[in-house]
Amino acid sequence: MKLIKFTIEEMDICFSALAYMFAELEAREKYKSLLLDINVEFPHKNLDIFSDAIKTFQNAENMFLNFEIVKTLSKLEQWNNLKEYSQTKESEVYYNAFIDKITGNIDKLKDISLIEFADNKQAFLSFVNGNLRALINSTDKKRFAYWNGSTWSLLTDEETQIIYGDFIQKCNIELSAGQGSLKYEDWLELAKKITKWDTGRNTKEALDKIKRESSRIIDLKKYDLNNNIICSNDGKIINLNTGEIKNATRNDMILFTSEYNLVNKENSIKFMSEKMSIYLDIIGNERLDFILDLIAYKMLNRSLQSAIFMIGTGATGKSTFKQIAREIFKSESSTIPYDYMTTMNRGNSDASRDDILASLDNKKIAFCSEGEKEKIISSAKFKKYYRMQMNLLEKPMRG
């Protein structure tokens, strides 16, 4: 991740730019998007606080209309001028200068013609432009992560050779495009160079070059992959140990790559803004933390005799939560018929057979969804589930 530093002389630019973002949603979203790949270092701690407020603010409204934002930041130095600066035309000019400095420092190496490089390894690094990382201490044959334009995918050594083949193809396209502007002798030299690059030995050397550069290596020993939910390709990530919800950087996507189909960034931000705010409004921080902690324990293979009851009106995220949990555990979850949980259960008859409990063997989570309202839940059945190591029950009620 790149680091952009602002000097003390640029204090006014930073302050005015951040003030402008407080009032302008589009500017705020552009800044948050850039922060996925860039760290910004400000010359004053108050600017860091303003920036953090922008990063964590999830509503679409003007930030000056949010009570919590105003209450938190009003105690800080320069806060009184923040709203005033946000309304000036100069603040937009400073904002554009602020963004230009950030984007102007982004690596433009990929814009250089590949066939101009003298060495195939440097040309290949320019081609992948940071989007191919080597994974060391990997537990399987997938030892590379590649950004395919929408998500990070894990690849074997053999699969990365296809990417090198795409690199050679791009070189040949550039060579063909230069036929009309190059002298024949120069064109012939370039053609010979590309032919030399297109060998198994050069392919291996280019991939080994990535493994030898610390900036391109991800050491999987340093990370616990089992305690995070990815909500988008490059949008939000939830740490289930702490309940923290934050913007996912590209490195996060490498370290916590998921096998599931991920929603796009816009849908993810919409989901996080709407659903998580609903969860917080309805159940509060303490209960939400309990739910996240419970899932975290299960992902650590801890045995818990606990149940989660999700009660609420329609369209409040109960089914979404259930689907996320199902997708995380997949083959490690079981479904229990609702009828079995009621006082109408008759032991081994019909759909109420006790051998349903056998389906919980070696499962981390059991799901149960409410059926007919008049069927009352039996507490005795809960106790039996606990004895059979029932780990999680979800009961979404209507009304």
mmCIF file of C-alpha atoms in Angstrom:
data_model
loop_
_atom_site.group_PDB
_atom_site.id
_atom_site.type_symbol
_atom_site.label_atom_id
_atom_site.label_comp_id
_atom_site.label_asym_id
_atom_site.label_seq_id
_atom_site.Cartn_x
_atom_site.Cartn_y
_atom_site.Cartn_z
ATOM 1 C CA MET A 1 0.000 0.000 0.000
ATOM 2 C CA LYS A 2 1.383 3.413 -0.977
ATOM 3 C CA LEU A 3 1.987 6.198 1.548
ATOM 4 C CA ILE A 4 1.280 9.836 0.676
ATOM 5 C CA LYS A 5 2.661 12.452 3.094
ATOM 6 C CA PHE A 6 1.399 16.027 3.385
ATOM 7 C CA THR A 7 3.712 18.701 4.814
ATOM 8 C CA ILE A 8 2.879 21.340 7.403
ATOM 9 C CA GLU A 9 2.858 23.885 4.566
ATOM 10 C CA GLU A 10 -0.045 21.970 3.027
ATOM 11 C CA MET A 11 -2.159 22.177 6.187
ATOM 12 C CA ASP A 12 -4.684 24.584 4.627
ATOM 13 C CA ILE A 13 -5.120 22.348 1.577
ATOM 14 C CA CYS A 14 -5.793 19.289 3.764
ATOM 15 C CA PHE A 15 -8.165 21.113 6.108
ATOM 16 C CA SER A 16 -10.207 22.685 3.306
ATOM 17 C CA ALA A 17 -10.313 19.438 1.323
ATOM 18 C CA LEU A 18 -11.577 17.448 4.312
ATOM 19 C CA ALA A 19 -14.115 20.181 5.102
ATOM 20 C CA TYR A 20 -15.403 19.967 1.548
ATOM 21 C CA MET A 21 -15.795 16.191 1.860
ATOM 22 C CA PHE A 22 -17.853 16.574 5.040
ATOM 23 C CA ALA A 23 -20.592 18.204 2.975
ATOM 24 C CA GLU A 24 -20.155 16.475 -0.399
ATOM 25 C CA LEU A 25 -21.045 12.795 -0.702
ATOM 26 C CA GLU A 26 -19.429 12.239 -4.121
ATOM 27 C CA ALA A 27 -16.126 13.754 -2.985
ATOM 28 C CA ARG A 28 -16.251 11.685 0.189
ATOM 29 C CA GLU A 29 -16.827 8.429 -1.707
ATOM 30 C CA LYS A 30 -13.951 9.163 -4.110
ATOM 31 C CA TYR A 31 -11.602 9.749 -1.176
ATOM 32 C CA LYS A 32 -12.731 6.550 0.573
ATOM 33 C CA SER A 33 -12.180 4.600 -2.644
ATOM 34 C CA LEU A 34 -8.607 5.888 -2.961
ATOM 35 C CA LEU A 35 -7.881 4.855 0.617
ATOM 36 C CA LEU A 36 -8.311 1.197 -0.399
ATOM 37 C CA ASP A 37 -4.813 1.318 -1.890
ATOM 38 C CA ILE A 38 -3.247 4.424 -0.328
ATOM 39 C CA ASN A 39 -2.379 5.580 3.190
ATOM 40 C CA VAL A 40 -2.460 9.344 3.773
ATOM 41 C CA GLU A 41 -0.245 10.891 6.459
ATOM 42 C CA PHE A 42 -1.432 14.287 7.697
ATOM 43 C CA PRO A 43 0.701 16.971 9.423
ATOM 44 C CA HIS A 44 -1.724 17.349 12.382
ATOM 45 C CA LYS A 45 -3.596 14.817 14.534
ATOM 46 C CA ASN A 46 -6.908 16.693 14.155
ATOM 47 C CA LEU A 47 -6.754 16.113 10.407
ATOM 48 C CA ASP A 48 -6.408 12.386 11.095
ATOM 49 C CA ILE A 49 -9.535 12.549 13.247
ATOM 50 C CA PHE A 50 -11.455 14.382 10.489
ATOM 51 C CA SER A 51 -10.257 11.802 7.944
ATOM 52 C CA ASP A 52 -11.227 8.870 10.178
ATOM 53 C CA ALA A 53 -14.698 10.346 10.614
ATOM 54 C CA ILE A 54 -15.086 10.489 6.828
ATOM 55 C CA LYS A 55 -13.888 6.897 6.425
ATOM 56 C CA THR A 56 -16.299 5.500 8.994
ATOM 57 C CA PHE A 57 -19.333 7.640 8.133
ATOM 58 C CA GLN A 58 -21.857 5.361 6.390
ATOM 59 C CA ASN A 59 -24.950 7.508 5.801
ATOM 60 C CA ALA A 60 -25.672 9.377 2.582
ATOM 61 C CA GLU A 61 -26.558 12.617 4.346
ATOM 62 C CA ASN A 62 -24.461 15.715 4.933
ATOM 63 C CA MET A 63 -22.094 14.860 7.801
ATOM 64 C CA PHE A 64 -22.874 18.164 9.504
ATOM 65 C CA LEU A 65 -26.428 16.902 10.016
ATOM 66 C CA ASN A 66 -25.321 13.830 11.956
ATOM 67 C CA PHE A 67 -25.617 14.310 15.717
ATOM 68 C CA GLU A 68 -22.870 11.857 16.700
ATOM 69 C CA ILE A 69 -20.397 13.400 14.247
ATOM 70 C CA VAL A 70 -21.099 16.918 15.475
ATOM 71 C CA LYS A 71 -20.952 15.868 19.136
ATOM 72 C CA THR A 72 -17.648 14.045 18.740
ATOM 73 C CA LEU A 73 -15.792 16.570 16.619
ATOM 74 C CA SER A 74 -17.145 19.829 18.042
ATOM 75 C CA LYS A 75 -14.669 19.575 20.929
ATOM 76 C CA LEU A 76 -11.701 19.625 18.561
ATOM 77 C CA GLU A 77 -9.609 22.595 17.557
ATOM 78 C CA GLN A 78 -10.658 24.224 14.256
ATOM 79 C CA TRP A 79 -14.067 22.513 14.300
ATOM 80 C CA ASN A 80 -15.846 25.859 14.277
ATOM 81 C CA ASN A 81 -14.262 26.701 10.936
ATOM 82 C CA LEU A 82 -14.938 23.321 9.353
ATOM 83 C CA LYS A 83 -18.516 23.983 8.295
ATOM 84 C CA GLU A 84 -17.652 27.473 7.069
ATOM 85 C CA TYR A 85 -14.810 26.177 4.914
ATOM 86 C CA SER A 86 -17.016 23.439 3.444
ATOM 87 C CA GLN A 87 -19.276 26.058 1.838
ATOM 88 C CA THR A 88 -16.559 28.084 0.098
ATOM 89 C CA LYS A 89 -15.602 27.741 -3.555
ATOM 90 C CA GLU A 90 -11.963 27.660 -2.507
ATOM 91 C CA SER A 91 -12.543 24.427 -0.584
ATOM 92 C CA GLU A 92 -13.448 22.611 -3.812
ATOM 93 C CA VAL A 93 -10.271 23.930 -5.446
ATOM 94 C CA TYR A 94 -8.232 22.723 -2.479
ATOM 95 C CA TYR A 95 -10.039 19.386 -2.611
ATOM 96 C CA ASN A 96 -9.084 18.903 -6.282
ATOM 97 C CA ALA A 97 -5.451 19.781 -5.451
ATOM 98 C CA PHE A 98 -5.593 17.313 -2.545
ATOM 99 C CA ILE A 99 -6.868 14.491 -4.787
ATOM 100 C CA ASP A 100 -4.384 15.391 -7.545
ATOM 101 C CA LYS A 101 -1.510 14.969 -5.120
ATOM 102 C CA ILE A 102 -2.787 11.534 -4.063
ATOM 103 C CA THR A 103 -3.527 10.235 -7.561
ATOM 104 C CA GLY A 104 -0.375 11.829 -8.955
ATOM 105 C CA ASN A 105 1.706 9.536 -6.763
ATOM 106 C CA ILE A 106 0.048 6.358 -8.018
ATOM 107 C CA ASP A 107 2.444 4.118 -9.929
ATOM 108 C CA LYS A 108 2.113 4.715 -13.689
ATOM 109 C CA LEU A 109 4.590 1.998 -14.684
ATOM 110 C CA LYS A 110 1.863 0.019 -16.438
ATOM 111 C CA ASP A 111 1.562 2.829 -19.002
ATOM 112 C CA ILE A 112 5.093 2.188 -20.278
ATOM 113 C CA SER A 113 5.282 -0.029 -23.350
ATOM 114 C CA LEU A 114 6.283 -3.545 -22.309
ATOM 115 C CA ILE A 115 8.560 -4.115 -25.269
ATOM 116 C CA GLU A 116 10.655 -1.099 -24.256
ATOM 117 C CA PHE A 117 12.002 -2.968 -21.220
ATOM 118 C CA ALA A 118 15.383 -4.605 -21.664
ATOM 119 C CA ASP A 119 14.610 -7.360 -19.148
ATOM 120 C CA ASN A 120 11.605 -9.719 -19.262
ATOM 121 C CA LYS A 121 11.317 -9.832 -15.474
ATOM 122 C CA GLN A 122 10.864 -6.071 -15.138
ATOM 123 C CA ALA A 123 8.488 -6.041 -18.096
ATOM 124 C CA PHE A 124 6.410 -8.790 -16.475
ATOM 125 C CA LEU A 125 6.294 -6.919 -13.144
ATOM 126 C CA SER A 126 5.050 -3.887 -15.056
ATOM 127 C CA PHE A 127 2.397 -6.040 -16.747
ATOM 128 C CA VAL A 128 0.976 -7.420 -13.478
ATOM 129 C CA ASN A 129 1.455 -3.985 -11.831
ATOM 130 C CA GLY A 130 1.253 -5.286 -8.255
ATOM 131 C CA ASN A 131 -1.735 -7.531 -8.997
ATOM 132 C CA LEU A 132 0.171 -10.794 -8.594
ATOM 133 C CA ARG A 133 1.414 -11.759 -5.129
ATOM 134 C CA ALA A 134 3.338 -14.784 -3.930
ATOM 135 C CA LEU A 135 1.875 -16.624 -0.917
ATOM 136 C CA ILE A 136 4.457 -18.273 1.313
ATOM 137 C CA ASN A 137 3.629 -20.882 3.959
ATOM 138 C CA SER A 138 0.561 -21.817 1.937
ATOM 139 C CA THR A 139 -1.138 -25.020 3.055
ATOM 140 C CA ASP A 140 -2.022 -26.166 -0.465
ATOM 141 C CA LYS A 141 -0.819 -25.918 -4.060
ATOM 142 C CA LYS A 142 -2.283 -22.455 -4.571
ATOM 143 C CA ARG A 143 0.757 -20.302 -3.954
ATOM 144 C CA PHE A 144 -0.154 -17.083 -5.749
ATOM 145 C CA ALA A 145 -2.961 -14.531 -5.465
ATOM 146 C CA TYR A 146 -4.001 -12.613 -8.580
ATOM 147 C CA TRP A 147 -6.299 -9.605 -8.890
ATOM 148 C CA ASN A 148 -8.503 -10.441 -11.893
ATOM 149 C CA GLY A 149 -10.268 -7.083 -11.991
ATOM 150 C CA SER A 150 -13.037 -7.943 -9.551
ATOM 151 C CA THR A 151 -11.501 -10.078 -6.790
ATOM 152 C CA TRP A 152 -8.327 -11.853 -5.694
ATOM 153 C CA SER A 153 -8.163 -15.452 -6.880
ATOM 154 C CA LEU A 154 -5.725 -18.096 -5.620
ATOM 155 C CA LEU A 155 -3.609 -19.789 -8.290
ATOM 156 C CA THR A 156 -1.153 -22.666 -8.540
ATOM 157 C CA ASP A 157 2.324 -22.271 -10.066
ATOM 158 C CA GLU A 158 1.019 -23.766 -13.302
ATOM 159 C CA GLU A 159 -1.915 -21.345 -13.445
ATOM 160 C CA THR A 160 0.393 -18.353 -13.067
ATOM 161 C CA GLN A 161 2.226 -19.460 -16.207
ATOM 162 C CA ILE A 162 -0.969 -18.628 -18.110
ATOM 163 C CA ILE A 163 -0.643 -15.056 -16.836
ATOM 164 C CA TYR A 164 2.900 -14.995 -18.201
ATOM 165 C CA GLY A 165 1.449 -16.220 -21.491
ATOM 166 C CA ASP A 166 -0.967 -13.267 -21.428
ATOM 167 C CA PHE A 167 2.069 -11.038 -20.892
ATOM 168 C CA ILE A 168 3.785 -12.433 -23.994
ATOM 169 C CA GLN A 169 0.568 -11.974 -25.961
ATOM 170 C CA LYS A 170 0.443 -8.313 -24.894
ATOM 171 C CA CYS A 171 4.072 -7.883 -26.015
ATOM 172 C CA ASN A 172 3.204 -9.295 -29.454
ATOM 173 C CA ILE A 173 0.216 -6.945 -29.717
ATOM 174 C CA GLU A 174 2.497 -3.978 -28.993
ATOM 175 C CA LEU A 175 4.982 -5.303 -31.529
ATOM 176 C CA SER A 176 2.297 -5.547 -34.228
ATOM 177 C CA ALA A 177 1.074 -2.045 -33.439
ATOM 178 C CA GLY A 178 4.587 -0.682 -33.965
ATOM 179 C CA GLN A 179 5.132 -2.162 -37.410
ATOM 180 C CA GLY A 180 4.238 1.051 -39.193
ATOM 181 C CA SER A 181 6.359 3.353 -37.023
ATOM 182 C CA LEU A 182 9.529 1.301 -36.504
ATOM 183 C CA LYS A 183 12.407 0.652 -38.822
ATOM 184 C CA TYR A 184 12.533 -2.916 -39.989
ATOM 185 C CA GLU A 185 15.854 -3.544 -38.178
ATOM 186 C CA ASP A 186 14.472 -2.183 -34.901
ATOM 187 C CA TRP A 187 11.277 -4.148 -35.272
ATOM 188 C CA LEU A 188 13.262 -7.338 -35.960
ATOM 189 C CA GLU A 189 15.366 -6.849 -32.819
ATOM 190 C CA LEU A 190 12.233 -6.437 -30.722
ATOM 191 C CA ALA A 191 10.719 -9.568 -32.275
ATOM 192 C CA LYS A 192 13.846 -11.561 -31.403
ATOM 193 C CA LYS A 193 13.775 -10.234 -27.843
ATOM 194 C CA ILE A 194 10.159 -11.262 -27.312
ATOM 195 C CA THR A 195 10.853 -14.698 -28.780
ATOM 196 C CA LYS A 196 13.658 -15.149 -26.224
ATOM 197 C CA TRP A 197 11.305 -14.087 -23.434
ATOM 198 C CA ASP A 198 8.758 -16.732 -24.450
ATOM 199 C CA THR A 199 10.504 -19.721 -22.857
ATOM 200 C CA GLY A 200 9.875 -21.881 -19.806
ATOM 201 C CA ARG A 201 13.085 -20.724 -18.158
ATOM 202 C CA ASN A 202 12.199 -17.055 -18.501
ATOM 203 C CA THR A 203 8.690 -17.770 -17.231
ATOM 204 C CA LYS A 204 10.097 -19.391 -14.092
ATOM 205 C CA GLU A 205 12.588 -16.558 -13.542
ATOM 206 C CA ALA A 206 9.860 -13.921 -13.798
ATOM 207 C CA LEU A 207 7.667 -15.718 -11.248
ATOM 208 C CA ASP A 208 10.654 -16.320 -8.952
ATOM 209 C CA LYS A 209 11.382 -12.584 -9.128
ATOM 210 C CA ILE A 210 8.014 -11.960 -7.459
ATOM 211 C CA LYS A 211 8.808 -14.478 -4.707
ATOM 212 C CA ARG A 212 12.120 -12.741 -3.951
ATOM 213 C CA GLU A 213 10.672 -9.265 -3.372
ATOM 214 C CA SER A 214 9.272 -8.715 0.126
ATOM 215 C CA SER A 215 6.772 -6.119 -1.115
ATOM 216 C CA ARG A 216 5.179 -8.789 -3.328
ATOM 217 C CA ILE A 217 5.042 -11.569 -0.713
ATOM 218 C CA ILE A 218 2.229 -12.436 1.682
ATOM 219 C CA ASP A 219 3.307 -14.624 4.610
ATOM 220 C CA LEU A 220 0.219 -16.608 5.576
ATOM 221 C CA LYS A 221 1.723 -17.565 8.946
ATOM 222 C CA LYS A 222 1.126 -14.020 10.129
ATOM 223 C CA TYR A 223 -2.612 -14.111 9.563
ATOM 224 C CA ASP A 224 -5.611 -15.967 10.973
ATOM 225 C CA LEU A 225 -7.803 -16.590 7.941
ATOM 226 C CA ASN A 226 -10.762 -17.987 9.876
ATOM 227 C CA ASN A 227 -12.026 -14.905 11.654
ATOM 228 C CA ASN A 228 -13.208 -12.578 8.922
ATOM 229 C CA ILE A 229 -16.211 -12.142 6.651
ATOM 230 C CA ILE A 230 -15.637 -10.418 3.329
ATOM 231 C CA CYS A 231 -18.709 -8.463 2.278
ATOM 232 C CA SER A 232 -17.462 -7.263 -1.099
ATOM 233 C CA ASN A 233 -14.652 -7.407 -3.624
ATOM 234 C CA ASP A 234 -12.963 -4.325 -2.180
ATOM 235 C CA GLY A 235 -15.591 -2.791 0.076
ATOM 236 C CA LYS A 236 -16.102 -3.920 3.679
ATOM 237 C CA ILE A 237 -14.677 -6.657 5.877
ATOM 238 C CA ILE A 238 -15.911 -7.770 9.321
ATOM 239 C CA ASN A 239 -13.449 -9.040 11.908
ATOM 240 C CA LEU A 240 -15.485 -11.564 13.883
ATOM 241 C CA ASN A 241 -13.105 -11.587 16.848
ATOM 242 C CA THR A 242 -13.592 -7.901 17.580
ATOM 243 C CA GLY A 243 -16.751 -7.033 15.664
ATOM 244 C CA GLU A 244 -14.793 -4.323 13.816
ATOM 245 C CA ILE A 245 -16.189 -3.321 10.424
ATOM 246 C CA LYS A 246 -13.701 -1.572 8.158
ATOM 247 C CA ASN A 247 -12.832 -0.864 4.558
ATOM 248 C CA ALA A 248 -11.100 -3.862 2.996
ATOM 249 C CA THR A 249 -7.828 -3.067 1.255
ATOM 250 C CA ARG A 250 -6.447 -5.195 -1.534
ATOM 251 C CA ASN A 251 -4.137 -6.867 0.969
ATOM 252 C CA ASP A 252 -7.171 -7.816 3.048
ATOM 253 C CA MET A 253 -8.662 -9.426 -0.025
ATOM 254 C CA ILE A 254 -5.502 -11.478 -0.533
ATOM 255 C CA LEU A 255 -5.277 -12.542 3.078
ATOM 256 C CA PHE A 256 -8.967 -13.326 3.474
ATOM 257 C CA THR A 257 -9.821 -14.553 -0.023
ATOM 258 C CA SER A 258 -13.199 -16.286 -0.117
ATOM 259 C CA GLU A 259 -14.377 -19.047 -2.418
ATOM 260 C CA TYR A 260 -17.855 -17.548 -2.586
ATOM 261 C CA ASN A 261 -19.324 -15.184 -5.139
ATOM 262 C CA LEU A 262 -18.852 -11.722 -3.678
ATOM 263 C CA VAL A 263 -21.177 -8.794 -4.269
ATOM 264 C CA ASN A 264 -19.789 -5.641 -5.846
ATOM 265 C CA LYS A 265 -18.516 -2.717 -3.815
ATOM 266 C CA GLU A 266 -21.592 -0.516 -4.279
ATOM 267 C CA ASN A 267 -24.002 -3.231 -3.147
ATOM 268 C CA SER A 268 -21.719 -4.076 -0.237
ATOM 269 C CA ILE A 269 -21.583 -0.499 1.040
ATOM 270 C CA LYS A 270 -25.358 -0.264 0.681
ATOM 271 C CA PHE A 271 -25.723 -3.518 2.635
ATOM 272 C CA MET A 272 -23.385 -2.411 5.406
ATOM 273 C CA SER A 273 -24.983 1.027 5.679
ATOM 274 C CA GLU A 274 -28.551 -0.229 5.813
ATOM 275 C CA LYS A 275 -28.405 -3.650 7.464
ATOM 276 C CA MET A 276 -25.750 -3.017 10.088
ATOM 277 C CA SER A 277 -27.368 0.247 11.151
ATOM 278 C CA ILE A 278 -30.653 -1.665 11.518
ATOM 279 C CA TYR A 279 -28.957 -4.346 13.615
ATOM 280 C CA LEU A 280 -27.438 -1.680 15.835
ATOM 281 C CA ASP A 281 -30.700 0.227 16.187
ATOM 282 C CA ILE A 282 -32.697 -2.898 17.044
ATOM 283 C CA ILE A 283 -30.350 -4.988 19.157
ATOM 284 C CA GLY A 284 -27.619 -2.537 20.167
ATOM 285 C CA ASN A 285 -23.841 -2.880 20.256
ATOM 286 C CA GLU A 286 -23.742 -5.377 23.125
ATOM 287 C CA ARG A 287 -26.024 -7.937 21.476
ATOM 288 C CA LEU A 288 -24.407 -7.477 18.065
ATOM 289 C CA ASP A 289 -20.982 -8.070 19.620
ATOM 290 C CA PHE A 290 -22.347 -11.247 21.240
ATOM 291 C CA ILE A 291 -23.543 -12.567 17.867
ATOM 292 C CA LEU A 292 -20.220 -11.806 16.188
ATOM 293 C CA ASP A 293 -18.253 -13.289 19.093
ATOM 294 C CA LEU A 294 -20.367 -16.444 18.985
ATOM 295 C CA ILE A 295 -19.611 -16.947 15.301
ATOM 296 C CA ALA A 296 -15.935 -16.233 15.932
ATOM 297 C CA TYR A 297 -15.792 -18.936 18.615
ATOM 298 C CA LYS A 298 -17.381 -21.459 16.266
ATOM 299 C CA MET A 299 -14.868 -20.640 13.554
ATOM 300 C CA LEU A 300 -12.176 -21.426 16.109
ATOM 301 C CA ASN A 301 -13.818 -24.848 16.656
ATOM 302 C CA ARG A 302 -14.903 -24.012 20.193
ATOM 303 C CA SER A 303 -17.931 -25.930 21.515
ATOM 304 C CA LEU A 304 -20.761 -23.684 22.696
ATOM 305 C CA GLN A 305 -24.183 -24.614 24.016
ATOM 306 C CA SER A 306 -25.834 -21.390 22.936
ATOM 307 C CA ALA A 307 -28.615 -20.295 20.653
ATOM 308 C CA ILE A 308 -29.394 -17.098 18.778
ATOM 309 C CA PHE A 309 -33.040 -16.101 18.378
ATOM 310 C CA MET A 310 -33.588 -13.542 15.636
ATOM 311 C CA ILE A 311 -36.926 -11.821 16.123
ATOM 312 C CA GLY A 312 -38.287 -8.955 14.081
ATOM 313 C CA THR A 313 -40.461 -7.743 11.247
ATOM 314 C CA GLY A 314 -39.772 -8.534 7.619
ATOM 315 C CA ALA A 315 -36.844 -7.039 5.685
ATOM 316 C CA THR A 316 -34.678 -6.418 8.751
ATOM 317 C CA GLY A 317 -31.783 -8.643 7.696
ATOM 318 C CA LYS A 318 -32.571 -11.912 9.496
ATOM 319 C CA SER A 319 -32.435 -14.029 6.358
ATOM 320 C CA THR A 320 -29.353 -12.148 5.160
ATOM 321 C CA PHE A 321 -27.552 -12.950 8.398
ATOM 322 C CA LYS A 322 -28.595 -16.590 8.108
ATOM 323 C CA GLN A 323 -27.389 -16.790 4.509
ATOM 324 C CA ILE A 324 -23.998 -15.323 5.426
ATOM 325 C CA ALA A 325 -23.585 -17.882 8.221
ATOM 326 C CA ARG A 326 -24.678 -20.713 5.902
ATOM 327 C CA GLU A 327 -22.173 -19.676 3.248
ATOM 328 C CA ILE A 328 -19.350 -19.507 5.791
ATOM 329 C CA PHE A 329 -19.935 -23.007 7.109
ATOM 330 C CA LYS A 330 -21.547 -24.755 4.099
ATOM 331 C CA SER A 331 -20.908 -28.476 4.748
ATOM 332 C CA GLU A 332 -20.462 -27.853 8.475
ATOM 333 C CA SER A 333 -24.071 -26.812 9.080
ATOM 334 C CA SER A 334 -27.328 -28.717 9.482
ATOM 335 C CA THR A 335 -31.018 -27.808 9.196
ATOM 336 C CA ILE A 336 -33.504 -28.926 11.860
ATOM 337 C CA PRO A 337 -37.249 -29.000 11.028
ATOM 338 C CA TYR A 338 -39.217 -26.462 13.035
ATOM 339 C CA ASP A 339 -41.861 -29.063 13.887
ATOM 340 C CA TYR A 340 -39.288 -30.980 15.908
ATOM 341 C CA MET A 341 -38.840 -27.982 18.212
ATOM 342 C CA THR A 342 -42.497 -27.768 19.218
ATOM 343 C CA THR A 343 -44.650 -29.351 21.930
ATOM 344 C CA MET A 344 -46.486 -31.238 19.186
ATOM 345 C CA ASN A 345 -43.421 -33.379 18.597
ATOM 346 C CA ARG A 346 -44.136 -37.079 19.097
ATOM 347 C CA GLY A 347 -40.742 -38.654 19.407
ATOM 348 C CA ASN A 348 -40.099 -41.077 16.550
ATOM 349 C CA SER A 349 -43.270 -40.508 14.566
ATOM 350 C CA ASP A 350 -43.431 -38.792 11.199
ATOM 351 C CA ALA A 351 -41.247 -35.699 10.782
ATOM 352 C CA SER A 352 -40.417 -35.612 14.494
ATOM 353 C CA ARG A 353 -38.064 -38.587 14.613
ATOM 354 C CA ASP A 354 -35.334 -38.308 17.209
ATOM 355 C CA ASP A 355 -32.745 -39.540 14.738
ATOM 356 C CA ILE A 356 -32.878 -36.047 13.242
ATOM 357 C CA LEU A 357 -30.466 -35.236 16.039
ATOM 358 C CA ALA A 358 -27.907 -37.470 14.367
ATOM 359 C CA SER A 359 -27.593 -34.883 11.615
ATOM 360 C CA LEU A 360 -25.899 -32.616 14.172
ATOM 361 C CA ASP A 361 -22.958 -34.976 14.548
ATOM 362 C CA ASN A 362 -19.708 -33.157 13.728
ATOM 363 C CA LYS A 363 -21.619 -30.058 12.677
ATOM 364 C CA LYS A 364 -20.717 -26.616 13.943
ATOM 365 C CA ILE A 365 -24.078 -24.944 13.458
ATOM 366 C CA ALA A 366 -27.730 -25.969 13.243
ATOM 367 C CA PHE A 367 -30.372 -23.733 11.660
ATOM 368 C CA CYS A 368 -34.094 -23.751 12.327
ATOM 369 C CA SER A 369 -36.660 -21.383 10.810
ATOM 370 C CA GLU A 370 -40.087 -20.729 12.252
ATOM 371 C CA GLY A 371 -43.058 -22.541 10.754
ATOM 372 C CA GLU A 372 -46.648 -22.158 11.860
ATOM 373 C CA LYS A 373 -47.088 -19.628 14.693
ATOM 374 C CA GLU A 374 -49.484 -21.738 16.725
ATOM 375 C CA LYS A 375 -46.892 -24.464 17.233
ATOM 376 C CA ILE A 376 -45.271 -23.627 20.558
ATOM 377 C CA ILE A 377 -41.579 -24.349 21.118
ATOM 378 C CA SER A 378 -40.770 -27.017 23.705
ATOM 379 C CA SER A 379 -37.987 -26.165 26.176
ATOM 380 C CA ALA A 380 -37.350 -29.903 26.628
ATOM 381 C CA LYS A 381 -36.354 -30.114 22.999
ATOM 382 C CA PHE A 382 -33.821 -27.365 23.538
ATOM 383 C CA LYS A 383 -32.224 -29.308 26.366
ATOM 384 C CA LYS A 384 -32.000 -32.392 24.168
ATOM 385 C CA TYR A 385 -30.307 -30.342 21.483
ATOM 386 C CA TYR A 386 -27.789 -29.060 23.981
ATOM 387 C CA ARG A 387 -26.956 -32.590 25.032
ATOM 388 C CA MET A 388 -26.359 -33.428 21.375
ATOM 389 C CA GLN A 389 -24.035 -30.404 21.064
ATOM 390 C CA MET A 390 -26.398 -28.219 19.124
ATOM 391 C CA ASN A 391 -24.340 -25.118 18.498
ATOM 392 C CA LEU A 392 -26.469 -22.423 16.929
ATOM 393 C CA LEU A 393 -30.202 -22.042 16.369
ATOM 394 C CA GLU A 394 -31.654 -19.295 14.265
ATOM 395 C CA LYS A 395 -35.388 -18.723 14.636
ATOM 396 C CA PRO A 396 -36.614 -15.739 12.588
ATOM 397 C CA MET A 397 -40.128 -14.817 13.719
ATOM 398 C CA ARG A 398 -42.646 -12.824 11.769
ATOM 399 C CA GLY A 399 -44.334 -9.822 13.351
#
